[in-house]
Short mmCIF file of C-alpha atoms and ligand atoms in Angstrom, two decimals:
data_model
loop_
_atom_site.label_atom_id
_atom_site.label_comp_id
_atom_site.label_asym_id
_atom_site.label_seq_id
_atom_site.Cartn_x
_atom_site.Cartn_y
_atom_site.Cartn_z
CA MET A 1097 22.03 -0.99 -17.22
CA SER A 1098 20.98 -5.43 -18.38
CA LEU A 1099 23.60 -7.70 -18.34
CA LEU A 1100 22.61 -9.36 -21.57
CA GLU A 1101 21.06 -7.73 -24.09
CA VAL A 1102 20.44 -9.78 -28.01
CA ARG A 1103 19.13 -7.22 -29.96
CA ASN A 1104 17.00 -8.29 -33.31
CA LEU A 1105 19.03 -11.31 -33.72
CA ARG A 1106 18.99 -13.45 -36.69
CA LYS A 1107 20.74 -16.69 -38.35
CA SER A 1108 19.75 -18.72 -41.66
CA TYR A 1109 20.98 -22.76 -41.99
CA ASP A 1110 21.63 -22.61 -46.17
CA GLY A 1111 18.45 -20.06 -46.56
CA HIS A 1112 16.85 -22.34 -43.76
CA VAL A 1113 15.40 -19.68 -40.89
CA ALA A 1114 16.31 -20.87 -37.13
CA VAL A 1115 16.28 -17.57 -35.12
CA ASP A 1116 14.33 -14.76 -36.75
CA GLY A 1117 14.17 -11.52 -36.06
CA LEU A 1118 15.42 -12.18 -31.52
CA SER A 1119 15.62 -9.64 -28.82
CA PHE A 1120 15.67 -9.77 -25.33
CA GLU A 1121 17.04 -8.75 -22.09
CA ILE A 1122 18.34 -10.13 -18.71
CA GLU A 1123 20.13 -8.25 -15.82
CA ALA A 1124 22.20 -9.86 -13.21
CA GLY A 1125 21.13 -12.10 -10.53
CA GLU A 1126 17.96 -12.58 -13.15
CA ILE A 1127 17.14 -16.58 -13.89
CA PHE A 1128 16.08 -16.00 -17.40
CA GLY A 1129 14.09 -19.32 -19.58
CA LEU A 1130 14.29 -19.79 -23.01
CA LEU A 1131 11.23 -22.43 -23.26
CA GLY A 1132 11.09 -23.43 -26.62
CA PRO A 1133 10.06 -27.02 -28.98
CA ASN A 1134 13.86 -28.94 -30.48
CA GLY A 1135 14.19 -26.84 -33.13
CA ALA A 1136 12.84 -23.67 -32.82
CA GLY A 1137 16.55 -22.04 -31.84
CA LYS A 1138 16.86 -22.69 -28.98
CA THR A 1139 20.59 -23.78 -28.83
CA THR A 1140 21.18 -21.25 -32.13
CA THR A 1141 20.99 -18.49 -30.17
CA MET A 1142 22.90 -20.42 -26.91
CA LEU A 1143 25.96 -20.51 -29.71
CA VAL A 1144 25.75 -16.93 -31.08
CA ILE A 1145 26.13 -15.56 -27.58
CA ALA A 1146 28.78 -17.41 -26.44
CA GLY A 1147 30.35 -16.17 -29.83
CA LEU A 1148 30.55 -19.45 -31.60
CA LEU A 1149 28.33 -18.72 -34.42
CA LYS A 1150 28.77 -15.95 -36.83
CA PRO A 1151 24.58 -14.57 -36.82
CA ASP A 1152 23.47 -13.06 -40.59
CA ALA A 1153 22.49 -10.07 -38.28
CA GLY A 1154 21.65 -9.04 -34.65
CA ASP A 1155 24.02 -7.46 -31.76
CA ILE A 1156 24.68 -9.31 -28.58
CA LEU A 1157 25.98 -6.22 -25.88
CA PHE A 1158 27.31 -6.93 -22.46
CA GLN A 1159 26.51 -4.11 -20.22
CA GLY A 1160 25.91 -2.10 -21.95
CA LYS A 1161 28.63 -2.10 -25.49
CA SER A 1162 28.68 -3.94 -28.55
CA VAL A 1163 29.66 -7.10 -27.93
CA PRO A 1164 32.13 -8.84 -31.39
CA PRO A 1165 32.47 -12.36 -31.54
CA GLY A 1166 34.74 -13.85 -30.28
CA ASP A 1167 35.38 -10.97 -27.62
CA ARG A 1168 38.02 -12.27 -24.58
CA GLN A 1169 37.40 -9.88 -23.12
CA PHE A 1170 33.62 -11.24 -22.64
CA ARG A 1171 34.63 -14.68 -22.15
CA ARG A 1172 36.10 -14.06 -19.06
CA HIS A 1173 32.51 -13.53 -17.81
CA LEU A 1174 30.87 -16.08 -19.57
CA GLY A 1175 30.24 -19.30 -17.82
CA VAL A 1176 28.51 -22.18 -20.98
CA VAL A 1177 26.69 -25.09 -19.98
CA PRO A 1178 26.66 -26.86 -23.28
CA GLN A 1179 23.84 -29.57 -23.94
CA ASN A 1180 26.41 -32.27 -25.40
CA LEU A 1181 29.29 -33.40 -21.95
CA ALA A 1182 32.17 -31.09 -22.62
CA ILE A 1183 34.10 -33.38 -20.15
CA TYR A 1184 37.16 -36.30 -20.63
CA PRO A 1185 35.65 -39.56 -19.58
CA ASP A 1186 38.81 -40.62 -18.60
CA LEU A 1187 39.94 -38.00 -16.67
CA THR A 1188 38.56 -37.54 -12.75
CA ALA A 1189 36.72 -35.30 -12.13
CA ARG A 1190 39.01 -33.35 -9.89
CA GLU A 1191 41.88 -33.27 -13.70
CA ASN A 1192 38.89 -32.62 -15.71
CA LEU A 1193 38.60 -29.10 -13.46
CA ASP A 1194 41.52 -28.68 -12.82
CA PHE A 1195 42.50 -29.27 -17.01
CA PHE A 1196 38.81 -26.57 -17.90
CA GLY A 1197 40.34 -24.37 -14.71
CA ARG A 1198 43.70 -24.41 -16.81
CA LEU A 1199 41.93 -23.46 -20.26
CA TYR A 1200 40.29 -20.18 -17.84
CA GLY A 1201 43.82 -19.07 -16.56
CA LEU A 1202 42.81 -20.27 -13.20
CA ARG A 1203 46.65 -20.90 -10.82
CA GLY A 1204 47.65 -22.33 -7.87
CA LYS A 1205 46.25 -22.23 -5.20
CA ARG A 1206 43.09 -19.92 -6.71
CA LEU A 1207 42.85 -22.75 -8.43
CA ARG A 1208 42.62 -25.96 -6.86
CA GLN A 1209 40.34 -23.79 -3.49
CA ARG A 1210 37.99 -23.72 -7.73
CA ILE A 1211 37.60 -26.93 -8.08
CA ALA A 1212 36.90 -27.58 -4.01
CA ASP A 1213 34.05 -25.13 -4.95
CA ALA A 1214 33.21 -26.78 -8.00
CA LEU A 1215 33.22 -30.10 -6.42
CA ASP A 1216 31.39 -29.21 -3.82
CA LEU A 1217 28.81 -27.32 -5.31
CA ALA A 1218 28.16 -29.90 -7.82
CA GLY A 1219 28.06 -32.11 -5.12
CA LEU A 1220 30.83 -34.47 -6.49
CA ALA A 1221 33.28 -34.25 -3.64
CA PRO A 1222 32.91 -38.33 -3.14
CA ARG A 1223 34.19 -38.91 -6.05
CA ALA A 1224 36.52 -36.06 -6.82
CA ASP A 1225 39.26 -38.96 -7.59
CA ASP A 1226 37.47 -41.06 -10.09
CA ALA A 1227 37.00 -40.96 -14.04
CA ALA A 1228 34.16 -39.47 -14.90
CA GLY A 1229 33.24 -42.35 -17.36
CA THR A 1230 32.04 -44.18 -14.33
CA PHE A 1231 29.94 -41.68 -13.81
CA SER A 1232 25.30 -42.26 -14.07
CA GLY A 1233 24.42 -39.32 -16.90
CA GLY A 1234 23.24 -37.13 -14.34
CA MET A 1235 26.86 -37.16 -12.93
CA LYS A 1236 28.05 -36.34 -16.00
CA ARG A 1237 25.98 -33.57 -16.76
CA ARG A 1238 27.16 -31.84 -13.31
CA LEU A 1239 30.75 -32.08 -13.87
CA ASN A 1240 30.12 -30.69 -17.83
CA PHE A 1241 28.18 -27.64 -14.76
CA ALA A 1242 30.92 -27.22 -12.47
CA VAL A 1243 33.50 -27.16 -15.26
CA ALA A 1244 30.96 -23.52 -16.73
CA LEU A 1245 31.27 -22.31 -12.75
CA LEU A 1246 34.75 -22.62 -12.42
CA HIS A 1247 35.86 -19.01 -13.24
CA GLU A 1248 33.09 -17.41 -11.86
CA PRO A 1249 31.22 -16.45 -14.35
CA SER A 1250 28.67 -13.19 -14.09
CA LEU A 1251 26.87 -15.15 -16.97
CA LEU A 1252 26.22 -18.00 -17.48
CA ILE A 1253 24.45 -20.06 -20.12
CA LEU A 1254 22.31 -23.68 -19.50
CA ASP A 1255 21.52 -25.52 -22.75
CA GLU A 1256 18.86 -28.06 -21.44
CA PRO A 1257 21.10 -29.10 -18.83
CA THR A 1258 19.27 -31.48 -17.53
CA VAL A 1259 17.85 -34.44 -20.02
CA GLY A 1260 18.35 -37.68 -19.80
CA VAL A 1261 19.02 -36.84 -15.21
CA ASP A 1262 18.15 -39.04 -13.55
CA PRO A 1263 16.03 -36.91 -10.90
CA GLN A 1264 18.07 -36.85 -7.91
CA SER A 1265 20.64 -34.63 -10.10
CA ARG A 1266 17.93 -32.79 -11.68
CA ALA A 1267 16.47 -31.31 -8.35
CA HIS A 1268 20.89 -30.52 -7.57
CA LEU A 1269 21.16 -28.97 -10.97
CA LEU A 1270 18.04 -27.18 -10.31
CA ASN A 1271 19.06 -25.41 -6.40
CA CYS A 1272 22.45 -24.87 -8.09
CA VAL A 1273 21.11 -22.69 -10.39
CA ARG A 1274 18.49 -20.79 -7.75
CA GLU A 1275 22.04 -20.14 -5.86
CA LEU A 1276 24.02 -18.89 -9.01
CA GLY A 1277 20.74 -16.48 -9.23
CA ALA A 1278 20.49 -15.39 -5.78
CA ALA A 1279 24.42 -15.02 -5.38
CA GLY A 1280 24.40 -12.61 -8.54
CA THR A 1281 24.89 -14.35 -11.54
CA GLY A 1282 22.69 -14.50 -14.32
CA VAL A 1283 21.05 -17.41 -16.05
CA ILE A 1284 19.53 -17.90 -19.64
CA TYR A 1285 18.40 -21.15 -19.03
CA ALA A 1286 17.45 -23.10 -22.12
CA SER A 1287 15.15 -25.95 -22.35
CA HIS A 1288 11.92 -27.77 -23.55
CA TYR A 1289 10.78 -28.62 -19.91
CA MET A 1290 7.43 -25.95 -19.49
CA GLU A 1291 7.71 -27.33 -15.48
CA GLU A 1292 11.16 -26.35 -14.86
CA VAL A 1293 11.50 -22.80 -15.76
CA GLN A 1294 8.47 -22.39 -14.58
CA ALA A 1295 9.94 -23.22 -11.36
CA ILE A 1296 13.25 -21.73 -11.87
CA CYS A 1297 12.99 -17.73 -13.99
CA HIS A 1298 12.46 -15.22 -12.92
CA ARG A 1299 10.93 -14.25 -16.30
CA ALA A 1300 11.20 -16.12 -19.59
CA ALA A 1301 10.53 -16.31 -23.36
CA ILE A 1302 8.42 -18.43 -25.54
CA ILE A 1303 10.36 -19.15 -28.08
CA ASP A 1304 9.22 -21.34 -31.66
CA HIS A 1305 10.28 -21.39 -34.93
CA GLY A 1306 12.73 -19.05 -33.95
CA ARG A 1307 10.58 -16.13 -33.32
CA LEU A 1308 9.89 -14.63 -29.91
CA LEU A 1309 5.96 -15.45 -29.37
CA ALA A 1310 6.05 -13.68 -25.59
CA CYS A 1311 8.14 -12.43 -23.10
CA GLY A 1312 8.58 -11.32 -19.85
CA PRO A 1313 8.44 -11.87 -16.25
CA MET A 1314 6.74 -15.26 -14.48
CA SER A 1315 3.92 -14.23 -12.72
CA GLU A 1316 2.64 -11.50 -16.07
CA LEU A 1317 3.04 -14.67 -18.76
CA LEU A 1318 0.90 -17.04 -16.38
CA GLN A 1319 -1.66 -14.70 -15.88
CA GLN A 1320 -2.22 -14.53 -19.95
CA VAL A 1321 -4.14 -18.08 -18.70
CA THR A 1322 -6.06 -18.14 -16.36
CA PRO A 1323 -7.09 -21.48 -14.85
CA GLY A 1324 -10.04 -23.60 -14.96
CA VAL A 1325 -12.50 -26.71 -13.51
CA SER A 1326 -14.49 -29.53 -15.44
CA PHE A 1327 -16.80 -31.25 -14.34
CA ARG A 1328 -16.82 -35.01 -15.81
CA VAL A 1329 -20.53 -36.15 -15.64
CA PRO A 1330 -23.25 -38.43 -17.73
CA THR A 1331 -26.39 -35.57 -18.74
CA VAL A 1332 -25.95 -32.18 -19.09
CA PRO A 1333 -29.32 -30.40 -19.80
CA ASP A 1334 -29.73 -26.09 -21.08
CA SER A 1335 -31.01 -25.74 -17.46
CA VAL A 1336 -27.11 -26.93 -16.16
CA VAL A 1337 -25.22 -24.72 -18.46
CA ASP A 1338 -27.49 -22.29 -18.33
CA ARG A 1339 -27.12 -21.62 -14.40
CA LEU A 1340 -23.99 -21.65 -14.64
CA GLU A 1341 -23.46 -18.84 -17.29
CA HIS A 1342 -24.34 -16.84 -14.65
CA LEU A 1343 -21.55 -17.68 -13.14
CA PRO A 1344 -19.33 -14.83 -12.61
CA ASN A 1345 -16.67 -14.05 -14.99
CA VAL A 1346 -16.54 -17.65 -16.19
CA THR A 1347 -16.97 -18.38 -19.36
CA VAL A 1348 -18.89 -22.33 -19.96
CA ALA A 1349 -17.97 -25.38 -22.39
CA VAL A 1350 -19.19 -29.01 -22.15
CA ASN A 1351 -16.85 -31.24 -24.60
CA GLY A 1352 -19.16 -34.64 -25.55
CA GLN A 1353 -18.04 -37.41 -25.02
CA GLU A 1354 -20.62 -38.78 -27.49
CA LEU A 1355 -20.46 -42.71 -27.53
CA PRO A 1356 -22.93 -44.14 -25.28
CA GLY A 1357 -21.76 -44.89 -21.61
CA MET A 1358 -18.80 -42.27 -21.32
CA ASP A 1359 -18.86 -39.13 -19.22
CA LYS A 1360 -19.13 -36.03 -20.71
CA ALA A 1361 -17.20 -32.79 -19.17
CA ILE A 1362 -18.27 -29.03 -18.67
CA ARG A 1363 -15.78 -27.28 -17.92
CA LEU A 1364 -15.51 -23.91 -16.57
CA ALA A 1365 -12.41 -22.07 -17.85
CA TRP A 1366 -12.26 -18.10 -15.01
CA LYS A 1367 -12.21 -14.90 -17.78
CA VAL A 1368 -9.77 -13.24 -15.79
CA PRO A 1369 -6.89 -14.83 -12.58
CA PRO A 1370 -10.01 -15.70 -9.44
CA SER A 1371 -8.14 -14.86 -6.84
CA ARG A 1372 -8.55 -17.66 -4.62
CA ASP A 1373 -12.07 -16.94 -2.93
CA GLU A 1374 -13.59 -16.52 -6.55
CA LEU A 1375 -12.34 -19.95 -6.87
CA ARG A 1376 -14.08 -21.61 -4.09
CA ASP A 1377 -16.82 -19.99 -4.39
CA VAL A 1378 -17.56 -20.46 -7.68
CA THR A 1379 -16.36 -24.52 -7.34
CA ARG A 1380 -18.99 -25.00 -5.51
CA THR A 1381 -21.59 -22.69 -6.68
CA ALA A 1382 -21.45 -24.90 -10.18
CA LEU A 1383 -21.46 -28.64 -7.78
CA ASP A 1384 -24.02 -27.27 -5.90
CA VAL A 1385 -26.77 -26.13 -8.73
CA LEU A 1386 -25.76 -29.79 -10.25
CA THR A 1387 -26.52 -32.06 -6.57
CA ASP A 1388 -30.01 -30.12 -7.17
CA HIS A 1389 -30.11 -30.84 -10.55
CA GLY A 1390 -29.96 -34.38 -9.88
CA ILE A 1391 -26.72 -35.14 -11.79
CA THR A 1392 -23.09 -37.77 -10.00
CA VAL A 1393 -19.68 -35.71 -10.48
CA SER A 1394 -17.46 -38.75 -11.23
CA ALA A 1395 -14.97 -36.77 -11.50
CA ILE A 1396 -12.97 -32.75 -10.26
CA GLU A 1397 -10.70 -32.60 -12.79
CA THR A 1398 -8.34 -28.11 -12.62
CA GLN A 1399 -6.78 -27.08 -15.05
CA GLU A 1400 -3.89 -24.61 -13.77
CA SER A 1401 -2.20 -21.78 -15.44
CA ASN A 1402 0.59 -22.95 -16.37
CA LEU A 1403 3.17 -22.92 -18.90
CA GLU A 1404 1.83 -25.34 -21.38
CA GLU A 1405 -1.27 -23.98 -21.59
CA LEU A 1406 0.03 -19.96 -22.28
CA PHE A 1407 2.24 -22.47 -25.26
CA LEU A 1408 -0.61 -24.43 -26.43
CA ARG A 1409 -2.58 -20.97 -26.93
CA LEU A 1410 0.64 -19.29 -28.72
CA THR A 1411 1.13 -21.62 -31.13
CA GLY A 1412 -1.76 -23.68 -31.30
CA HIS A 1413 -0.23 -27.51 -30.74
CA ARG A 1414 1.89 -28.77 -27.19
CA LEU A 1415 5.22 -28.05 -26.73
CA ARG A 1416 6.10 -31.78 -26.73
CA ASP A 1417 3.84 -33.12 -30.12
P1 ATP B 1262 17.31 -28.68 -29.67
O1 ATP B 1262 17.06 -28.19 -28.42
O2 ATP B 1262 17.02 -29.68 -31.03
O3 ATP B 1262 18.84 -28.30 -30.38
P2 ATP B 1262 16.98 -25.55 -30.52
O4 ATP B 1262 15.74 -25.15 -30.28
O5 ATP B 1262 18.43 -25.42 -29.90
O6 ATP B 1262 16.26 -27.81 -30.96
P3 ATP B 1262 18.34 -25.53 -32.97
O7 ATP B 1262 19.09 -25.94 -32.33
O8 ATP B 1262 18.37 -23.99 -32.90
O9 ATP B 1262 16.94 -25.25 -31.78
O10 ATP B 1262 17.93 -25.51 -34.14
C1 ATP B 1262 17.17 -24.23 -35.36
C2 ATP B 1262 16.61 -24.76 -36.24
O11 ATP B 1262 17.97 -25.51 -36.67
C3 ATP B 1262 16.54 -25.95 -36.62
O12 ATP B 1262 14.77 -25.80 -38.02
C4 ATP B 1262 17.44 -27.46 -37.13
O13 ATP B 1262 17.09 -28.09 -37.80
C5 ATP B 1262 17.74 -26.10 -38.18
N1 ATP B 1262 19.60 -25.95 -37.22
C6 ATP B 1262 20.27 -25.66 -36.56
N2 ATP B 1262 22.27 -26.20 -36.68
C7 ATP B 1262 22.16 -26.01 -37.74
C8 ATP B 1262 23.36 -27.19 -38.76
N3 ATP B 1262 23.97 -26.93 -37.93
N4 ATP B 1262 22.54 -26.60 -40.41
C9 ATP B 1262 21.07 -26.37 -40.20
N5 ATP B 1262 20.08 -26.87 -40.13
C10 ATP B 1262 20.40 -26.09 -38.88
#
């Protein structure tokens, strides 16, 4: 049984469709990425799951049972880290945690223990008694994150948790998410940073204009885009293209930079994901072919199979366009 199932979710704002029949499931201990550009419908989806927004249609099931909007029982299992900071700048980190911990119904020794754990996890123990308003952007985000973990939710929703944070805080947050997943928490990680989703998520959904374009385990998603290698060369005789086209399992494309003096690019793209040996052998043979023709290679660029490429293939545009 899934930890959470989202079935055919629909939501429009004044006739403008924000979420258009979205369905996905997540398991306990799974880090599930929700990837899409600004306006794709991520926040709307999160708000509906959190019971803060009523959908036009669709169901949310938690542990196999349908969850009515605003269900208190479900809320106890849920931790939400909103995109906008939800902490009080005049309170210290500890006071913020104490305040939110009480809202979650924690008291006494257990509350003190959970505050100490949350401060440790967020790496904020040394600044526990400083006002949150004096924190850096990254520290505020970490406190925002710690607040959502106080009541040990079994499902954690993170909406763009690393926007505007310094690299150190970002690495810290990503590690915390990994640890939570390893400890059995289900995590929905919404982001437009594809490298983050690729690095930490077990599975992901790619959405655009409120629709699901792809959903599956990270390895399967990445297999949909195959890597390539490009050689920058001053000239590309037909005889070279002929020989390269005989290499196994690759297609050959030549991008001409037609301005005088500029190099062209010969791109080999694998039709199916190559093994390491295939990748090395084909690259080596292609270089030999070019050398045989007396062609000097000024640069070699490799294109990895990554979510960026998959997104481009599915939508026809880059995520950050
Ligand atoms: P972002 O990361 O920029 O928040 P998102 O993927 O989370 O993007 P949503 O915020 O869910 O996307 O927005 C989806 C669409 O719905 C967008 O076109 C947005 O303009 C629209 N929208 C979102 N909230 C509202 C609202 N309260 N009223 C009207 N339209 C809205």
